[in-house]
Coordinates of C-alpha atoms in Angstrom, one line a residue:
M1 CA 0.0 0.0 0.0
A2 CA 1.4 3.4 -0.9
A3 CA 2.2 5.9 1.9
Q4 CA -0.2 8.7 2.2
A5 CA 1.2 12.1 1.4
R6 CA 1.5 14.4 4.4
A7 CA -0.5 17.6 4.0
I8 CA 0.8 20.9 5.5
T9 CA -0.9 24.2 5.8
L10 CA 1.2 27.3 5.4
P11 CA -0.2 30.4 7.2
T12 CA 0.0 32.7 4.2
L13 CA -2.1 35.8 3.3
P14 CA -4.7 36.4 2.0
E15 CA -5.5 32.8 2.8
P16 CA -3.7 29.7 4.0
L17 CA -1.9 27.6 1.4
E18 CA -2.3 23.8 1.4
A19 CA 0.7 21.8 0.2
C20 CA 2.0 18.3 0.2
A21 CA 5.2 18.2 2.3
S22 CA 6.9 15.6 0.1
Q23 CA 6.4 17.8 -3.0
T24 CA 7.2 21.2 -1.4
A25 CA 10.6 22.9 -1.0
L26 CA 11.7 26.2 0.4
V27 CA 14.1 27.9 -2.2
V28 CA 16.3 30.6 -0.7
I29 CA 17.9 32.8 -3.3
D30 CA 21.1 34.9 -2.6
M31 CA 21.1 35.0 1.2
Q32 CA 24.8 35.9 1.2
N33 CA 27.2 38.4 2.7
G34 CA 27.8 40.2 -0.6
Y35 CA 24.2 41.3 -0.7
L36 CA 23.3 41.6 3.0
S37 CA 26.4 42.6 5.0
P38 CA 28.4 45.8 5.6
G39 CA 31.6 45.4 3.6
G40 CA 29.8 43.2 1.0
Y41 CA 29.9 44.1 -2.6
L42 CA 26.5 45.9 -2.6
D43 CA 27.6 48.0 0.4
L44 CA 30.9 48.7 -1.4
A45 CA 29.0 49.7 -4.5
G46 CA 27.1 52.3 -2.5
F47 CA 23.8 50.5 -1.8
D48 CA 22.3 50.9 1.7
V49 CA 22.3 47.5 3.4
S50 CA 21.4 48.9 6.9
G51 CA 17.9 47.4 6.6
T52 CA 19.0 43.8 6.2
P53 CA 19.2 42.5 9.8
P54 CA 15.4 42.1 10.1
V55 CA 15.4 40.3 6.7
I56 CA 18.1 37.9 7.9
E57 CA 16.3 37.2 11.1
R58 CA 13.0 36.5 9.3
A59 CA 14.7 34.3 6.8
A60 CA 16.2 32.3 9.7
Q61 CA 12.8 31.9 11.3
V62 CA 11.3 30.7 7.9
L63 CA 14.2 28.2 7.5
Q64 CA 13.8 26.8 11.0
A65 CA 10.0 26.3 10.4
A66 CA 10.6 24.7 7.0
R67 CA 13.2 22.3 8.5
R68 CA 10.9 21.5 11.4
A69 CA 8.1 20.7 8.9
G70 CA 10.4 18.3 7.1
L71 CA 10.5 20.4 3.9
M72 CA 13.5 20.2 1.5
V73 CA 15.5 23.4 1.7
V74 CA 17.5 24.6 -1.4
H75 CA 19.9 27.4 -1.3
A76 CA 20.9 29.1 -4.6
Q77 CA 23.8 31.4 -4.6
N78 CA 25.0 33.9 -7.2
G79 CA 28.7 33.7 -7.8
W80 CA 31.3 35.9 -9.4
S81 CA 34.8 35.4 -10.7
L82 CA 37.6 37.4 -9.0
S83 CA 37.6 39.8 -11.9
L84 CA 33.8 40.4 -11.7
A85 CA 33.6 39.9 -15.5
E86 CA 30.0 38.7 -15.2
A87 CA 29.0 42.0 -13.5
G88 CA 28.7 44.0 -16.7
P89 CA 30.7 46.4 -18.7
R90 CA 32.9 49.3 -17.5
H91 CA 30.9 51.9 -15.6
S92 CA 28.6 49.3 -14.1
P93 CA 27.9 49.6 -10.4
M94 CA 30.5 46.9 -9.8
E95 CA 33.3 48.8 -11.5
G96 CA 36.3 49.1 -9.2
L97 CA 35.4 46.2 -7.0
A98 CA 37.3 43.5 -8.8
A99 CA 40.0 41.7 -6.8
P100 CA 43.5 43.4 -7.1
G101 CA 45.5 42.1 -10.1
T102 CA 42.4 41.0 -12.1
E103 CA 40.8 42.7 -15.0
A104 CA 37.3 42.1 -16.3
V105 CA 37.2 41.1 -19.9
T106 CA 34.1 42.6 -21.5
P107 CA 33.0 42.5 -25.1

C-alpha cells in the first residue's frame, strides 16, 4: 500500500496555502554576505544595506520552520569570478570592486 502524502498548511495571506510536504521545497535565493552585510559588494557599490538585519532574522525563522516541517531546503547562490567579469561592462555599479590584479574582460 502506498504511503499517504503528508499535507501541510502554510499560514499565508490572504489565505492559508495547502501543500504536500513531500512535493514542497523552500528555495532561498542569494542570502549571502555580498548582498546583505556591511563590507559586502553591494555595500561597497554604495547600496544601503542597513535594513538587512530584520530580513536575515525573518529568513532564519522561515528556514527553521521549514526544516521542522520536514521540507526540503534549497539554497541558490549567485557567484562571481575574482575579476567580476560577469557584473557587466565598465561603468557598471561593480566597476572598481574586482580583486586586485584581475581585470574584467568585457565585449
